[in-house]
mmCIF file of C-alpha atoms and ligand atoms in Angstrom:
data_model
loop_
_atom_site.group_PDB
_atom_site.id
_atom_site.type_symbol
_atom_site.label_atom_id
_atom_site.label_comp_id
_atom_site.label_asym_id
_atom_site.label_seq_id
_atom_site.Cartn_x
_atom_site.Cartn_y
_atom_site.Cartn_z
ATOM 1 C CA UNK A 1 -38.038 14.154 -0.658
ATOM 2 C CA UNK A 2 -34.328 13.771 0.154
ATOM 3 C CA UNK A 3 -33.058 12.624 3.567
ATOM 4 C CA UNK A 4 -32.211 15.335 6.091
ATOM 5 C CA UNK A 5 -28.571 16.261 6.440
ATOM 6 C CA UNK A 6 -27.006 16.449 9.886
ATOM 7 C CA UNK A 7 -24.033 18.654 10.701
ATOM 8 C CA UNK A 8 -22.169 18.138 13.998
ATOM 9 C CA UNK A 9 -20.751 21.353 15.346
ATOM 10 C CA UNK A 10 -19.213 19.518 18.280
ATOM 11 C CA UNK A 11 -16.588 17.433 16.516
ATOM 12 C CA UNK A 12 -15.688 15.257 19.489
ATOM 13 C CA UNK A 13 -19.282 14.265 20.239
ATOM 14 C CA UNK A 14 -20.176 10.704 19.135
ATOM 15 C CA UNK A 15 -23.901 11.247 19.806
ATOM 16 C CA UNK A 16 -24.254 13.352 16.613
ATOM 17 C CA UNK A 17 -23.264 10.612 14.134
ATOM 18 C CA UNK A 18 -25.165 8.029 16.200
ATOM 19 C CA UNK A 19 -28.313 10.148 15.984
ATOM 20 C CA UNK A 20 -27.789 10.656 12.230
ATOM 21 C CA UNK A 21 -27.763 6.894 11.675
ATOM 22 C CA UNK A 22 -30.894 6.346 13.763
ATOM 23 C CA UNK A 23 -32.947 8.895 11.836
ATOM 24 C CA UNK A 24 -31.494 8.060 8.417
ATOM 25 C CA UNK A 25 -29.894 11.496 7.964
ATOM 26 C CA UNK A 26 -26.920 12.056 5.672
ATOM 27 C CA UNK A 27 -23.781 13.175 7.427
ATOM 28 C CA UNK A 28 -22.883 16.713 6.388
ATOM 29 C CA UNK A 29 -19.403 18.211 6.255
ATOM 30 C CA UNK A 30 -18.892 21.559 7.896
ATOM 31 C CA UNK A 31 -15.657 23.340 8.694
ATOM 32 C CA UNK A 32 -15.677 25.526 11.776
ATOM 33 C CA UNK A 33 -12.441 27.041 12.999
ATOM 34 C CA UNK A 34 -11.015 30.156 14.553
ATOM 35 C CA UNK A 35 -9.047 32.812 12.757
ATOM 36 C CA UNK A 36 -5.875 33.836 14.618
ATOM 37 C CA UNK A 37 -7.744 36.845 16.031
ATOM 38 C CA UNK A 38 -10.387 34.574 17.593
ATOM 39 C CA UNK A 39 -13.156 35.211 15.053
ATOM 40 C CA UNK A 40 -15.068 32.257 13.584
ATOM 41 C CA UNK A 41 -14.577 30.833 10.071
ATOM 42 C CA UNK A 42 -17.369 28.565 8.870
ATOM 43 C CA UNK A 43 -17.912 26.757 5.585
ATOM 44 C CA UNK A 44 -20.437 24.140 4.498
ATOM 45 C CA UNK A 45 -18.786 21.324 2.552
ATOM 46 C CA UNK A 46 -22.113 19.630 1.771
ATOM 47 C CA UNK A 47 -24.874 21.172 -0.344
ATOM 48 C CA UNK A 48 -27.824 22.324 1.786
ATOM 49 C CA UNK A 49 -30.029 23.864 -0.906
ATOM 50 C CA UNK A 50 -33.577 22.520 -0.708
ATOM 51 C CA UNK A 51 -32.670 20.195 2.166
ATOM 52 C CA UNK A 52 -33.751 19.788 5.758
ATOM 53 C CA UNK A 53 -30.718 20.722 7.812
ATOM 54 C CA UNK A 54 -30.176 19.440 11.347
ATOM 55 C CA UNK A 55 -27.498 21.161 13.407
ATOM 56 C CA UNK A 56 -26.174 19.063 16.276
ATOM 57 C CA UNK A 57 -24.575 21.134 19.019
ATOM 58 C CA UNK A 58 -24.642 20.413 22.708
ATOM 59 C CA UNK A 59 -24.608 23.702 24.583
ATOM 60 C CA UNK A 60 -22.428 23.266 27.636
ATOM 61 C CA UNK A 61 -19.822 26.089 27.780
ATOM 62 C CA UNK A 62 -22.333 27.918 25.590
ATOM 63 C CA UNK A 63 -20.700 31.277 25.105
ATOM 64 C CA UNK A 64 -17.960 29.855 22.892
ATOM 65 C CA UNK A 65 -20.417 27.727 20.913
ATOM 66 C CA UNK A 66 -23.325 30.018 20.327
ATOM 67 C CA UNK A 67 -21.833 32.351 17.712
ATOM 68 C CA UNK A 68 -20.637 29.524 15.421
ATOM 69 C CA UNK A 69 -24.071 27.924 15.832
ATOM 70 C CA UNK A 70 -25.910 31.132 14.896
ATOM 71 C CA UNK A 71 -23.608 31.595 11.877
ATOM 72 C CA UNK A 72 -24.265 27.983 10.835
ATOM 73 C CA UNK A 73 -28.049 28.405 11.053
ATOM 74 C CA UNK A 74 -28.131 31.727 9.194
ATOM 75 C CA UNK A 75 -25.732 30.505 6.503
ATOM 76 C CA UNK A 76 -27.742 27.322 5.886
ATOM 77 C CA UNK A 77 -30.754 29.517 5.258
ATOM 78 C CA UNK A 78 -28.856 31.887 2.943
ATOM 79 C CA UNK A 79 -27.696 28.841 0.989
ATOM 80 C CA UNK A 80 -31.291 27.727 0.473
ATOM 81 C CA UNK A 81 -31.933 25.131 3.211
ATOM 82 C CA UNK A 82 -35.615 24.248 3.380
ATOM 83 C CA UNK A 83 -35.594 24.051 7.179
ATOM 84 C CA UNK A 84 -32.988 24.351 9.925
ATOM 85 C CA UNK A 85 -33.485 22.403 13.168
ATOM 86 C CA UNK A 86 -31.286 22.224 16.235
ATOM 87 C CA UNK A 87 -30.525 19.188 18.380
ATOM 88 C CA UNK A 88 -28.917 20.466 21.575
ATOM 89 C CA UNK A 89 -28.727 17.491 23.984
ATOM 90 C CA UNK A 90 -27.820 19.920 26.768
ATOM 91 C CA UNK A 91 -29.639 23.219 26.601
ATOM 92 C CA UNK A 92 -27.784 26.036 28.306
ATOM 93 C CA UNK A 93 -29.128 29.110 30.065
ATOM 94 C CA UNK A 94 -32.121 27.473 31.655
ATOM 95 C CA UNK A 95 -31.269 28.261 35.269
ATOM 96 C CA UNK A 96 -31.480 32.049 35.471
ATOM 97 C CA UNK A 97 -35.224 32.076 34.957
ATOM 98 C CA UNK A 98 -35.948 35.014 37.251
ATOM 99 C CA UNK A 99 -34.548 38.366 38.205
ATOM 100 C CA UNK A 100 -33.352 37.386 41.678
ATOM 101 C CA UNK A 101 -31.678 40.783 42.222
ATOM 102 C CA UNK A 102 -32.384 44.175 40.677
ATOM 103 C CA UNK A 103 -30.744 44.683 37.316
ATOM 104 C CA UNK A 104 -29.994 41.020 36.567
ATOM 105 C CA UNK A 105 -30.477 39.605 33.079
ATOM 106 C CA UNK A 106 -33.097 36.858 32.845
ATOM 107 C CA UNK A 107 -30.822 34.934 30.522
ATOM 108 C CA UNK A 108 -33.081 31.926 29.958
ATOM 109 C CA UNK A 109 -35.677 34.093 28.190
ATOM 110 C CA UNK A 110 -33.050 36.127 26.279
ATOM 111 C CA UNK A 111 -31.226 33.011 25.110
ATOM 112 C CA UNK A 112 -34.498 31.377 24.034
ATOM 113 C CA UNK A 113 -35.361 34.434 21.958
ATOM 114 C CA UNK A 114 -31.992 34.433 20.209
ATOM 115 C CA UNK A 115 -32.219 30.732 19.305
ATOM 116 C CA UNK A 116 -35.875 30.943 18.295
ATOM 117 C CA UNK A 117 -35.030 33.626 15.744
ATOM 118 C CA UNK A 118 -32.445 31.430 14.030
ATOM 119 C CA UNK A 119 -33.722 27.853 13.986
ATOM 120 C CA UNK A 120 -37.080 26.330 13.061
ATOM 121 C CA UNK A 121 -37.263 23.721 15.802
ATOM 122 C CA UNK A 122 -35.390 22.428 18.808
ATOM 123 C CA UNK A 123 -34.902 19.036 20.446
ATOM 124 C CA UNK A 124 -33.220 18.699 23.823
ATOM 125 C CA UNK A 125 -32.958 16.355 26.814
ATOM 126 C CA UNK A 126 -34.421 17.289 30.207
ATOM 127 C CA UNK A 127 -34.063 21.054 30.116
ATOM 128 C CA UNK A 128 -33.893 22.622 33.583
ATOM 129 C CA UNK A 129 -37.541 23.582 33.888
ATOM 130 C CA UNK A 130 -37.967 24.768 37.422
ATOM 131 C CA UNK A 131 -40.213 27.798 37.593
ATOM 132 C CA UNK A 132 -41.430 27.235 34.021
ATOM 133 C CA UNK A 133 -43.832 24.526 32.926
ATOM 134 C CA UNK A 134 -42.518 23.961 29.415
ATOM 135 C CA UNK A 135 -40.050 25.208 26.830
ATOM 136 C CA UNK A 136 -42.986 26.720 24.945
ATOM 137 C CA UNK A 137 -43.177 29.480 27.587
ATOM 138 C CA UNK A 138 -39.904 30.963 26.323
ATOM 139 C CA UNK A 139 -39.191 29.336 22.937
ATOM 140 C CA UNK A 140 -41.191 30.651 20.004
ATOM 141 C CA UNK A 141 -40.564 27.545 17.871
ATOM 142 C CA UNK A 142 -41.640 23.905 18.195
ATOM 143 C CA UNK A 143 -39.432 22.617 21.011
ATOM 144 C CA UNK A 144 -39.426 19.014 22.181
ATOM 145 C CA UNK A 145 -37.886 17.877 25.469
ATOM 146 C CA UNK A 146 -37.180 14.166 25.791
ATOM 147 C CA UNK A 147 -36.621 12.539 29.170
ATOM 148 C CA UNK A 148 -33.708 10.451 30.344
ATOM 149 C CA UNK A 149 -35.506 8.983 33.389
ATOM 150 C CA UNK A 150 -36.426 5.644 31.716
ATOM 151 C CA UNK A 151 -32.807 5.117 30.615
ATOM 152 C CA UNK A 152 -31.516 6.011 34.095
ATOM 153 C CA UNK A 153 -33.996 3.577 35.666
ATOM 154 C CA UNK A 154 -32.774 0.803 33.391
ATOM 155 C CA UNK A 155 -29.144 1.557 34.232
ATOM 156 C CA UNK A 156 -29.850 1.455 37.986
ATOM 157 C CA UNK A 157 -31.898 -1.747 37.709
ATOM 158 C CA UNK A 158 -28.959 -3.395 35.910
ATOM 159 C CA UNK A 159 -26.093 -2.016 38.000
ATOM 160 C CA UNK A 160 -27.238 -1.334 41.592
ATOM 161 C CA UNK A 161 -28.664 -3.752 44.111
ATOM 162 C CA UNK A 162 -31.239 -2.476 46.643
ATOM 163 C CA UNK A 163 -31.104 1.183 45.553
ATOM 164 C CA UNK A 164 -32.433 4.093 47.600
ATOM 165 C CA UNK A 165 -33.007 7.035 45.262
ATOM 166 C CA UNK A 166 -32.057 10.418 46.703
ATOM 167 C CA UNK A 167 -32.832 13.820 45.221
ATOM 168 C CA UNK A 168 -30.646 16.624 46.570
ATOM 169 C CA UNK A 169 -33.395 19.271 46.337
ATOM 170 C CA UNK A 170 -37.061 19.850 45.536
ATOM 171 C CA UNK A 171 -36.243 20.561 41.892
ATOM 172 C CA UNK A 172 -34.788 17.086 41.465
ATOM 173 C CA UNK A 173 -38.008 15.416 42.609
ATOM 174 C CA UNK A 174 -39.404 15.323 39.064
ATOM 175 C CA UNK A 175 -36.505 13.084 37.928
ATOM 176 C CA UNK A 176 -35.975 11.118 41.101
ATOM 177 C CA UNK A 177 -39.619 10.203 41.657
ATOM 178 C CA UNK A 178 -40.130 8.842 38.149
ATOM 179 C CA UNK A 179 -36.839 6.908 38.185
ATOM 180 C CA UNK A 180 -37.733 5.382 41.579
ATOM 181 C CA UNK A 181 -41.251 4.507 40.515
ATOM 182 C CA UNK A 182 -40.074 2.715 37.371
ATOM 183 C CA UNK A 183 -37.903 0.337 39.393
ATOM 184 C CA UNK A 184 -40.130 0.183 42.500
ATOM 185 C CA UNK A 185 -37.402 1.626 44.717
ATOM 186 C CA UNK A 186 -37.917 4.031 47.648
ATOM 187 C CA UNK A 187 -36.897 7.663 47.260
ATOM 188 C CA UNK A 188 -36.238 10.663 49.511
ATOM 189 C CA UNK A 189 -35.866 14.334 48.658
ATOM 190 C CA UNK A 190 -33.535 16.580 50.626
ATOM 191 C CA UNK A 191 -33.700 20.275 51.405
ATOM 192 C CA UNK A 192 -31.072 22.456 49.794
ATOM 193 C CA UNK A 193 -30.070 26.041 50.461
ATOM 194 C CA UNK A 194 -27.687 27.604 47.936
ATOM 195 C CA UNK A 195 -25.705 30.454 49.470
ATOM 196 C CA UNK A 196 -23.536 31.197 46.445
ATOM 197 C CA UNK A 197 -22.191 29.720 43.185
ATOM 198 C CA UNK A 198 -20.007 27.300 45.146
ATOM 199 C CA UNK A 199 -21.689 27.235 48.557
ATOM 200 C CA UNK A 200 -24.500 24.783 49.184
ATOM 201 C CA UNK A 201 -26.084 23.300 52.327
ATOM 202 C CA UNK A 202 -28.333 20.258 52.350
ATOM 203 C CA UNK A 203 -30.327 18.771 55.160
ATOM 204 C CA UNK A 204 -31.528 15.206 55.400
ATOM 205 C CA UNK A 205 -34.811 13.779 56.588
ATOM 206 C CA UNK A 206 -34.423 10.692 58.819
ATOM 207 C CA UNK A 207 -32.912 8.224 56.415
ATOM 208 C CA UNK A 208 -31.049 5.989 58.847
ATOM 209 C CA UNK A 209 -33.663 3.279 58.314
ATOM 210 C CA UNK A 210 -32.316 2.848 54.783
ATOM 211 C CA UNK A 211 -28.844 1.779 55.956
ATOM 212 C CA UNK A 212 -29.112 -1.568 54.153
ATOM 213 C CA UNK A 213 -29.665 0.187 50.806
ATOM 214 C CA UNK A 214 -27.259 1.617 48.232
ATOM 215 C CA UNK A 215 -27.837 5.372 47.992
ATOM 216 C CA UNK A 216 -28.195 6.631 44.426
ATOM 217 C CA UNK A 217 -28.167 10.404 44.007
ATOM 218 C CA UNK A 218 -29.898 11.641 40.868
ATOM 219 C CA UNK A 219 -29.898 15.240 39.649
ATOM 220 C CA UNK A 220 -30.438 16.878 36.298
ATOM 221 C CA UNK A 221 -27.211 18.907 36.279
ATOM 222 C CA UNK A 222 -23.893 18.518 38.057
ATOM 223 C CA UNK A 223 -21.977 21.734 37.531
ATOM 224 C CA UNK A 224 -19.670 22.704 40.422
ATOM 225 C CA UNK A 225 -20.828 19.428 42.075
ATOM 226 C CA UNK A 226 -21.314 21.327 45.362
ATOM 227 C CA UNK A 227 -24.883 20.009 45.639
ATOM 228 C CA UNK A 228 -23.792 16.387 45.239
ATOM 229 C CA UNK A 229 -20.638 16.793 47.370
ATOM 230 C CA UNK A 230 -22.607 18.199 50.312
ATOM 231 C CA UNK A 231 -25.115 15.371 49.983
ATOM 232 C CA UNK A 232 -22.373 12.722 49.819
ATOM 233 C CA UNK A 233 -20.847 14.161 53.027
ATOM 234 C CA UNK A 234 -24.184 14.085 54.848
ATOM 235 C CA UNK A 235 -24.788 10.486 53.844
ATOM 236 C CA UNK A 236 -21.375 9.584 55.229
ATOM 237 C CA UNK A 237 -22.201 11.342 58.523
ATOM 238 C CA UNK A 238 -25.428 9.390 59.020
ATOM 239 C CA UNK A 239 -23.705 6.110 58.223
ATOM 240 C CA UNK A 240 -25.071 5.236 54.788
ATOM 241 C CA UNK A 241 -22.785 3.511 52.328
ATOM 242 C CA UNK A 242 -20.939 5.344 49.550
ATOM 243 C CA UNK A 243 -23.451 6.559 46.977
ATOM 244 C CA UNK A 244 -23.633 6.221 43.223
ATOM 245 C CA UNK A 245 -24.072 9.730 41.747
ATOM 246 C CA UNK A 246 -25.991 10.064 38.492
ATOM 247 C CA UNK A 247 -26.375 13.256 36.456
ATOM 248 C CA UNK A 248 -28.461 13.663 33.357
ATOM 249 C CA UNK A 249 -26.060 16.437 32.311
ATOM 250 C CA UNK A 250 -22.485 16.176 33.549
ATOM 251 C CA UNK A 251 -21.307 19.757 33.096
ATOM 252 C CA UNK A 252 -18.480 19.288 35.658
ATOM 253 C CA UNK A 253 -17.069 22.796 35.947
ATOM 254 C CA UNK A 254 -13.332 22.888 36.720
ATOM 255 C CA UNK A 255 -12.290 19.988 38.957
ATOM 256 C CA UNK A 256 -15.863 19.085 39.953
ATOM 257 C CA UNK A 257 -15.695 15.481 38.764
ATOM 258 C CA UNK A 258 -12.495 14.641 40.705
ATOM 259 C CA UNK A 259 -13.769 16.535 43.754
ATOM 260 C CA UNK A 260 -16.977 14.517 43.771
ATOM 261 C CA UNK A 261 -15.073 11.245 43.624
ATOM 262 C CA UNK A 262 -12.697 12.483 46.340
ATOM 263 C CA UNK A 263 -15.672 13.430 48.563
ATOM 264 C CA UNK A 264 -16.679 9.761 48.642
ATOM 265 C CA UNK A 265 -18.912 8.984 45.649
ATOM 266 C CA UNK A 266 -18.567 5.290 44.889
ATOM 267 C CA UNK A 267 -19.151 5.989 41.221
ATOM 268 C CA UNK A 268 -20.163 8.994 39.102
ATOM 269 C CA UNK A 269 -22.283 8.346 36.039
ATOM 270 C CA UNK A 270 -23.787 10.648 33.415
ATOM 271 C CA UNK A 271 -25.675 10.441 30.155
ATOM 272 C CA UNK A 272 -23.797 11.451 27.020
ATOM 273 C CA UNK A 273 -25.635 14.759 26.510
ATOM 274 C CA UNK A 274 -22.181 16.254 27.224
ATOM 275 C CA UNK A 275 -19.158 14.135 26.265
ATOM 276 C CA UNK A 276 -17.270 13.134 29.445
ATOM 277 C CA UNK A 277 -15.454 10.121 30.877
ATOM 278 C CA UNK A 278 -18.422 9.461 33.192
ATOM 279 C CA UNK A 279 -20.818 8.876 30.258
ATOM 280 C CA UNK A 280 -22.506 5.504 30.592
ATOM 281 C CA UNK A 281 -26.038 6.174 29.374
ATOM 282 C CA UNK A 282 -26.611 6.794 25.678
ATOM 283 C CA UNK A 283 -29.330 9.316 24.783
ATOM 284 C CA UNK A 284 -29.084 8.959 20.974
ATOM 285 C CA UNK A 285 -32.285 6.827 20.782
ATOM 286 C CA UNK A 286 -34.145 9.473 22.817
ATOM 287 C CA UNK A 287 -32.913 12.255 20.556
ATOM 288 C CA UNK A 288 -34.060 10.265 17.505
ATOM 289 C CA UNK A 289 -37.515 9.994 19.068
ATOM 290 C CA UNK A 290 -37.484 13.760 19.674
ATOM 291 C CA UNK A 291 -36.515 14.562 16.081
ATOM 292 C CA UNK A 292 -39.255 12.281 14.742
ATOM 293 C CA UNK A 293 -41.785 14.033 16.980
ATOM 294 C CA UNK A 294 -40.762 17.581 16.160
ATOM 295 C CA UNK A 295 -40.597 17.000 12.398
ATOM 296 C CA UNK A 296 -43.967 15.238 12.242
ATOM 297 C CA UNK A 297 -46.237 17.344 10.054
ATOM 298 C CA UNK A 298 -48.781 19.369 12.002
ATOM 299 C CA UNK A 299 -46.865 19.891 15.274
ATOM 300 C CA UNK A 300 -47.967 23.265 16.612
ATOM 301 C CA UNK A 301 -45.364 25.901 17.542
HETATM 302 C C1 R5P B 1 -30.387 23.050 40.573
HETATM 303 O O1 R5P B 1 -31.327 23.726 40.449
HETATM 304 C C2 R5P B 1 -30.047 21.851 39.745
HETATM 305 O O2 R5P B 1 -31.071 20.914 39.734
HETATM 306 C C3 R5P B 1 -28.764 21.223 40.268
HETATM 307 O O3 R5P B 1 -28.976 20.752 41.592
HETATM 308 C C4 R5P B 1 -27.663 22.226 40.276
HETATM 309 O O4 R5P B 1 -27.591 22.832 39.019
HETATM 310 C C5 R5P B 1 -26.341 21.593 40.608
HETATM 311 O O5 R5P B 1 -25.356 22.579 40.584
HETATM 312 P P1 R5P B 1 -23.958 22.377 41.296
HETATM 313 O O6 R5P B 1 -23.354 21.092 40.749
HETATM 314 O O7 R5P B 1 -23.171 23.588 40.885
HETATM 315 O O8 R5P B 1 -24.195 22.309 42.770
#
């Protein structure tokens, strides 16, 4: 059987080629561009007939990426691909998992349905599973989530002395607790109330006793950075030193990255699920593990 062929839809993303090398996939050529009227032009430059196709497309800013991705998946099939898988290091539309107000779209379920109809499997890193237990609840295809916590633990152990792990809200506990445990560091979880897209309040338990430690904030997503900024400000108020802020997924909407640094973060670090200047933790080996798992014969949907 021939090697799989991997096509990167995000041209500026080094994790795609790195993953290809780790799993022994051929590098496929694909041209994706916009016509002057904004429509998508897409052409495979590498034969896909009879081959296992892997599409690599991280899904931050998803609305502009999703149509080219769906065209790529459907076209690979039309051209005779044996199988079409998707590696999306950041999986979008995981946060609106409920109808909070009448008439709202539950976009996580809708998005999952759309993707599940077009690809045969999915690999991603730490999807935002809050009110759902697993991707299988909304994805109708084999879907593997790999976890960045061990890599984050290693980074902290190497770079930060006497860390105190801090999770900005209950949802972050799943990441923060396992990172802290791996390096035998203490951790605290804060209470967060979100009042709007850009309005967040956090409250701190008594953490003054940790004044001799370096605070390390860990969250799965930094988008507007309001959650981290409010936390950084509170730490300053109670006299802790400037924190290191770590995001699995650095979405950084608008000026979020600069604003977080300006608010007093000593350093802002992310994994490379989304290409950004803060990337310091490489997830390519994790993605390779995920692809090996999902393509193992016999994995149930
Ligand atoms: C929330 O549920 C997530 O875990 C993050 O805390 C949140 O997405 C961060 O968003 P923002 O950077 O916009 O405050």
